[in-house]
Coordinates of N, CA and C in Angstrom, one line a residue:
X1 N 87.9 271.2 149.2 CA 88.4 270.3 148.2 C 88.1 268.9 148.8
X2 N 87.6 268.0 148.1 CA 87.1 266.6 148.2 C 88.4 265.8 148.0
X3 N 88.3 265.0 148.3 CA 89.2 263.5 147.7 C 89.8 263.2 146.4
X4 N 88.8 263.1 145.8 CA 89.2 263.2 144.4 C 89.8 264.3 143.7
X5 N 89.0 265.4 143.8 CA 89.5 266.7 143.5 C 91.3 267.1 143.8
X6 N 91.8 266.6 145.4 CA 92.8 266.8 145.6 C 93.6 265.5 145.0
X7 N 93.1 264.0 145.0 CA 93.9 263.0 144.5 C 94.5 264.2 142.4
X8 N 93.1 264.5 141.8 CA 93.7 265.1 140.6 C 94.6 266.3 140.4
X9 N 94.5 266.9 141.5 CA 95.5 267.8 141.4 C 96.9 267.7 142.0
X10 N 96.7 266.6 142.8 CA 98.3 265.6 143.0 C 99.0 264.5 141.8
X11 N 97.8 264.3 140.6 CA 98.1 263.3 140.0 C 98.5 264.4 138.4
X12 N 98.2 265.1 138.8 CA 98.7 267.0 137.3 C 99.6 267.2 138.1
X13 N 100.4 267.6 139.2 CA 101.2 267.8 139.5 C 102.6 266.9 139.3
X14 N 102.3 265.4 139.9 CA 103.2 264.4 139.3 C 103.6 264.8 137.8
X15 N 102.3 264.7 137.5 CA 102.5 264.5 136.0 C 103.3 265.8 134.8
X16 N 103.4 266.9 135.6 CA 104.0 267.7 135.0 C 105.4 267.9 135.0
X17 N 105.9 267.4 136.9 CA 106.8 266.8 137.1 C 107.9 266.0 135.9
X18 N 107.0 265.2 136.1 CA 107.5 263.8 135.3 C 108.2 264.3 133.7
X19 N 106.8 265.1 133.4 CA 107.1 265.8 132.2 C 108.5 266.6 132.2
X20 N 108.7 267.3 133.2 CA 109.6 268.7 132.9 C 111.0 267.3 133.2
X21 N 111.2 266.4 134.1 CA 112.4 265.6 134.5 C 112.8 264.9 132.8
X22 N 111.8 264.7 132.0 CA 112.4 263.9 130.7 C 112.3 264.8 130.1
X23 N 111.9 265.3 129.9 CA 112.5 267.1 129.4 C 113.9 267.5 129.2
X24 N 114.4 267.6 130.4 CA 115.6 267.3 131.2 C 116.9 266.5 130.8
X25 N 116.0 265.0 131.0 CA 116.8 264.4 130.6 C 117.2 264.3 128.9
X26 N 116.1 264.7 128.4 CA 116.1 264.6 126.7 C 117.8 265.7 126.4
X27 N 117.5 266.9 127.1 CA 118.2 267.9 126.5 C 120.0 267.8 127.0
X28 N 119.7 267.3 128.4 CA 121.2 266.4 128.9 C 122.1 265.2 128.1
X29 N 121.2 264.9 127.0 CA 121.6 263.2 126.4 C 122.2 264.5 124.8
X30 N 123.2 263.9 124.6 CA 124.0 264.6 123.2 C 123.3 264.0 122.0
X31 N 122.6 264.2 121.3 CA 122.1 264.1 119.4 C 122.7 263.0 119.2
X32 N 122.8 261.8 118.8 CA 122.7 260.6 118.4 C 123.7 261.3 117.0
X33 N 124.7 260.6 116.3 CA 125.1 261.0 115.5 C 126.2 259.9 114.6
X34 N 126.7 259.4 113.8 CA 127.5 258.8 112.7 C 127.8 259.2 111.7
X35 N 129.5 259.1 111.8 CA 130.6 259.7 111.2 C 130.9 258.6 110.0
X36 N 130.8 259.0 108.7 CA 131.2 258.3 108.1 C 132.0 259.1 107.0
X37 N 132.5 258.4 106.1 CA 133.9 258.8 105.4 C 133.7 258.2 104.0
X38 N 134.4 259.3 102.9 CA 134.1 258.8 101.5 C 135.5 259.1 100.8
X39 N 136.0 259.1 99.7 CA 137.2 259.2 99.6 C 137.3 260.9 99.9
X40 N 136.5 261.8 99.3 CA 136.5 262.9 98.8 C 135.7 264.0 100.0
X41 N 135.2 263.4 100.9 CA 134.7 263.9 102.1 C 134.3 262.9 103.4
X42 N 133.8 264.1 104.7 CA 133.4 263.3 105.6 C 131.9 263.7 106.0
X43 N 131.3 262.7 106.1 CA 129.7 262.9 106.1 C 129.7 262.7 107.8
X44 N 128.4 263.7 108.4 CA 128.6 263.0 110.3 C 126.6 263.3 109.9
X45 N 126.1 262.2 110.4 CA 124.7 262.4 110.3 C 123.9 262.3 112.0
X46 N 123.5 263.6 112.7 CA 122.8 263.8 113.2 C 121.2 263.7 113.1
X47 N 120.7 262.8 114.4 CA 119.1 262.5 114.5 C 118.9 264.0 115.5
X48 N 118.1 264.7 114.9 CA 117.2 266.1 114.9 C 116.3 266.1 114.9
X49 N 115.6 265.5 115.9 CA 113.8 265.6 115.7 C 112.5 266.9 115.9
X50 N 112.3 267.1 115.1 CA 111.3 268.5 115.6 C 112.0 269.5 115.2
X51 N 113.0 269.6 114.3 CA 113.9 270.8 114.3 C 113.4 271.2 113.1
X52 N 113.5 272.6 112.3 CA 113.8 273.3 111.4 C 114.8 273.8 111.1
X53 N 115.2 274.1 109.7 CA 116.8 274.4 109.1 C 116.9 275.8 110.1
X54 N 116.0 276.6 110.3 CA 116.5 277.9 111.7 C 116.6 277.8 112.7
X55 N 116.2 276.5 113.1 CA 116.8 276.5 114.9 C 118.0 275.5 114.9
X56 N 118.5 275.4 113.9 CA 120.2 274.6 113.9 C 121.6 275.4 114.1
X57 N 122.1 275.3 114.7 CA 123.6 276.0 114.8 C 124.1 274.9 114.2
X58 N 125.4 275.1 113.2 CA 126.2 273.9 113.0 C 128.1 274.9 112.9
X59 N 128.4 274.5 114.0 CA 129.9 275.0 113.5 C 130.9 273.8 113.8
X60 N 132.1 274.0 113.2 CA 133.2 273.4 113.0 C 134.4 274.1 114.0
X61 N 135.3 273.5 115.0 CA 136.3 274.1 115.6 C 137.0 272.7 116.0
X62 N 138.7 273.4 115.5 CA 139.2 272.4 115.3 C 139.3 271.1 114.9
X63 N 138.7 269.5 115.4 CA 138.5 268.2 115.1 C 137.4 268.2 115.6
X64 N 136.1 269.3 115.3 CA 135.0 268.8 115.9 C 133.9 269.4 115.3
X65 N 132.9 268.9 115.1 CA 131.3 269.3 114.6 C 130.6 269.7 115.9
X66 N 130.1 270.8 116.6 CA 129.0 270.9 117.0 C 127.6 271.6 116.7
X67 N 126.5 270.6 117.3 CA 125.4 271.3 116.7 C 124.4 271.6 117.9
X68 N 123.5 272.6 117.7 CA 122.8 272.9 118.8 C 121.3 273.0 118.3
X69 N 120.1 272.8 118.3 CA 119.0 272.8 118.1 C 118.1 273.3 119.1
X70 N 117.5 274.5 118.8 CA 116.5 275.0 119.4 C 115.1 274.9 119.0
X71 N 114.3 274.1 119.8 CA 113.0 273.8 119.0 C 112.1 274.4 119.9
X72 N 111.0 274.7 119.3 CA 109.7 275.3 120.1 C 108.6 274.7 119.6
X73 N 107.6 275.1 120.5 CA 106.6 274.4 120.6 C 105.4 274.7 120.0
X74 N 104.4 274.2 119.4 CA 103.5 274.7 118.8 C 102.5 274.2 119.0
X75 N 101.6 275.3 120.2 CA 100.1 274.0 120.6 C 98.9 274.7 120.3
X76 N 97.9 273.5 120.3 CA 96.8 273.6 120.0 C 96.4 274.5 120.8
X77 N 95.2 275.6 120.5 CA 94.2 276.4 121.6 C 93.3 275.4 122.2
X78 N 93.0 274.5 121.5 CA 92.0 273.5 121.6 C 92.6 272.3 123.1
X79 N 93.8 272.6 122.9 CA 94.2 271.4 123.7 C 95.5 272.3 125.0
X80 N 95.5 271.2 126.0 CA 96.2 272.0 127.7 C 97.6 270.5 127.7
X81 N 98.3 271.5 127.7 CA 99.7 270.2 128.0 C 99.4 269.9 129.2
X82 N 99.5 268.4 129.3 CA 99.8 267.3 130.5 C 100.8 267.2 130.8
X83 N 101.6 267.1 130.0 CA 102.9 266.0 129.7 C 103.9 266.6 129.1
X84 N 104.7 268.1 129.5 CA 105.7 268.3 129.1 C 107.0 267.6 128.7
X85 N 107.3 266.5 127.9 CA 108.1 265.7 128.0 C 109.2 266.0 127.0
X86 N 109.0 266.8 125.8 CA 110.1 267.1 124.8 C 111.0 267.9 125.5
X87 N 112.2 268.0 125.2 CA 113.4 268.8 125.3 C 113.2 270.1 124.1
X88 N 113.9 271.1 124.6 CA 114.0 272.4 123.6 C 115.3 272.4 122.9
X89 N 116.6 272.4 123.8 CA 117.5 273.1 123.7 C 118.3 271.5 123.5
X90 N 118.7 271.0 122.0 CA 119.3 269.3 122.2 C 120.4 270.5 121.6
X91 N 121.6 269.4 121.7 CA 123.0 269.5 121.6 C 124.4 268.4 121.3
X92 N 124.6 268.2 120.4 CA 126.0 266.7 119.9 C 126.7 267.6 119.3
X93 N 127.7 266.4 118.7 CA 128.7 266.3 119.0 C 129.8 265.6 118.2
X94 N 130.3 266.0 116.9 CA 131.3 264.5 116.5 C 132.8 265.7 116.7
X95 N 133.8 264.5 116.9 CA 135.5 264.9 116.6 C 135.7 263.5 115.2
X96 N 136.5 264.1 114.3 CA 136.8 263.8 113.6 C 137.9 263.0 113.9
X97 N 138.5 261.8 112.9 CA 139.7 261.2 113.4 C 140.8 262.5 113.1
X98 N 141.9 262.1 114.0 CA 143.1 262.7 114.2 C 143.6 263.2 112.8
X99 N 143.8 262.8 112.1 CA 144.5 262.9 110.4 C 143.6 263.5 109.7
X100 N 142.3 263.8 109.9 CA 141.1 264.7 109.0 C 141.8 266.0 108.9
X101 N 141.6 266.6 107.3 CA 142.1 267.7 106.9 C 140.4 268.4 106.5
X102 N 139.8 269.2 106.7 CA 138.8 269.4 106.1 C 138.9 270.7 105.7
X103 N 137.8 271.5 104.5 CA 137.7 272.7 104.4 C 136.6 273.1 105.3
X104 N 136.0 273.4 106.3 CA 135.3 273.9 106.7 C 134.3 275.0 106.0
X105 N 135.0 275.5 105.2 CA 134.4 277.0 104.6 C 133.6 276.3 103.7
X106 N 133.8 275.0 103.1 CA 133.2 274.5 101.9 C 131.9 273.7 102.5
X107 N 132.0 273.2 103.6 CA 131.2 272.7 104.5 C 129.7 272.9 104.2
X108 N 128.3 271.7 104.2 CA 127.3 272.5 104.0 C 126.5 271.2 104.9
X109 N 125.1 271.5 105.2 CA 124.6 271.0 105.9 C 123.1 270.8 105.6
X110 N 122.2 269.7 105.4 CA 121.3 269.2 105.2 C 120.4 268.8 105.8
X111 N 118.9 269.8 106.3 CA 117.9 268.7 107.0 C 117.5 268.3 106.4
X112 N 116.9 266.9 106.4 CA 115.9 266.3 105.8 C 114.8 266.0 106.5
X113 N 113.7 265.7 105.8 CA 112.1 265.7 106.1 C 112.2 264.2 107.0
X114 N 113.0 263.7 107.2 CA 113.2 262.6 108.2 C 113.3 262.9 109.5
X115 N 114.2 264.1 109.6 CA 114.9 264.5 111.2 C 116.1 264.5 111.4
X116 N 116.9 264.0 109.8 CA 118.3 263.6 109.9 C 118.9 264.9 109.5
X117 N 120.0 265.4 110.2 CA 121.1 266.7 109.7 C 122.2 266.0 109.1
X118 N 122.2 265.7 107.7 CA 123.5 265.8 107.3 C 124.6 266.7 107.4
X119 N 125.6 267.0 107.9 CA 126.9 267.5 107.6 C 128.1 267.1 106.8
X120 N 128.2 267.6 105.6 CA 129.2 267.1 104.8 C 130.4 268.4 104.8
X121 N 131.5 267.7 105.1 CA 133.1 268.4 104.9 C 133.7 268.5 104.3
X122 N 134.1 269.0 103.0 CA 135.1 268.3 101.9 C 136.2 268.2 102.8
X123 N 137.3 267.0 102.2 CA 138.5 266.9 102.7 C 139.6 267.8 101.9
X124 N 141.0 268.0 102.2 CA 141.9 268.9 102.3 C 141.6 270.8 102.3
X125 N 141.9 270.8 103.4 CA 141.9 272.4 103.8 C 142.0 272.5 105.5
X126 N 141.8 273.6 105.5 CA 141.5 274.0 107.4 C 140.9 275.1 107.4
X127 N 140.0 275.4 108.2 CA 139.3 276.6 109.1 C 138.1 275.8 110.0
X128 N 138.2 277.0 110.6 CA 137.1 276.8 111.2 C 135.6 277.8 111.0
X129 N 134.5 276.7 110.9 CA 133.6 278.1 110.3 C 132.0 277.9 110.9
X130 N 130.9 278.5 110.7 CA 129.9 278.4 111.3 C 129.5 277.4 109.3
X131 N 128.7 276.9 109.4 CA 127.7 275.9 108.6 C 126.8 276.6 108.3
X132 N 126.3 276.8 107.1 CA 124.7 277.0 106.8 C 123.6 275.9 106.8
X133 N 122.6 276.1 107.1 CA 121.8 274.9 107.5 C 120.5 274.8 106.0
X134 N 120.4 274.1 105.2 CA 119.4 274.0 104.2 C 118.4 272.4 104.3
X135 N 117.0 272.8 104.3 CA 116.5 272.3 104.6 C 116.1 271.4 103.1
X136 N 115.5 270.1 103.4 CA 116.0 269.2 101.8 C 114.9 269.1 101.6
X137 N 114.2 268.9 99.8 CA 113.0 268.4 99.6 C 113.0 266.8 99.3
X138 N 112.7 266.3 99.9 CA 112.3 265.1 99.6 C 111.5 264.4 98.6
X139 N 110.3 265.6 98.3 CA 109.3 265.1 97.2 C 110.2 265.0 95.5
X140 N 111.1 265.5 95.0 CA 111.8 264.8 94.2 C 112.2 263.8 94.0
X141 N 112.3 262.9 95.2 CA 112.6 261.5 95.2 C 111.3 260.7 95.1
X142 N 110.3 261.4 95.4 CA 109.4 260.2 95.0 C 109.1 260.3 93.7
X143 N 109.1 261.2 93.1 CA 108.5 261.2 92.0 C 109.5 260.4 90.7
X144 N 110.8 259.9 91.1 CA 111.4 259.1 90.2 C 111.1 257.7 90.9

């Protein structure tokens, strides 16, 4: 092995490295998320990127939303990953204020062609329940 040869296979190794560490860190960092409130329910909107309505968990327990997203990868035959850097396995997080009454059971959940998961709660009730995840079409909105 030459110089170069071994400088490239120290500089693919770094580099995979590097990849698998933000990886890492992507999947350690909680879903970006904002709780907002309407008279009649509470909306919490999670940033989901790469996700499909089947790799979302969304449940409700006690004062709190969690969601878990499992994404996978889809590569080209044509092409060799460098640069492992996406995360699989993301995970957040809302608690509701103290005084939230919610139905959980009525609960439904929204991806959109953006990356965003809506979760909406109606207010007055209690349980706790797993969420269905439905994925949104967007192309009705353009067309008005």
């Amino acid at each position: 092995m030459n110089g170069r040869e071994f400088a490239d296979c120290v500089g693919a190794g770094l580099l995979e490295r590097a990849g698998r560490a933000a990886g890492r860190v992507q999947e350690n960092a909680p879903l970006p998320v904002d709780v907002l409130e309407s008279d009649d329910e509470y909306l919490l909107v999670f940033d989901t990127p790469g996700a499909d309505a089947g790799d979302i968990d969304v449940t409700y327990e006690g004062d709190s939303v969690h969601v878990r997203v499992d994404r996978f990868r889809e590569f080209d035959a044509d092409f060799e990953v460098v640069f492992p850097g996406r995360g699989l396995t993301l995970e957040g997080h809302a608690t509701l204020p103290a005084n939230a009454v919610v139905n959980a059971d009525a609960g439904r959940a929204e991806l959109n062609e953006d990356g965003t998961l809506h979760v909406f709660l109606p207010k007055h009730g209690t349980a706790e329940a797993d969420i269905h995840v439905t994925a949104t079409d967007d192309s009705d909105d353009e067309s008005a």
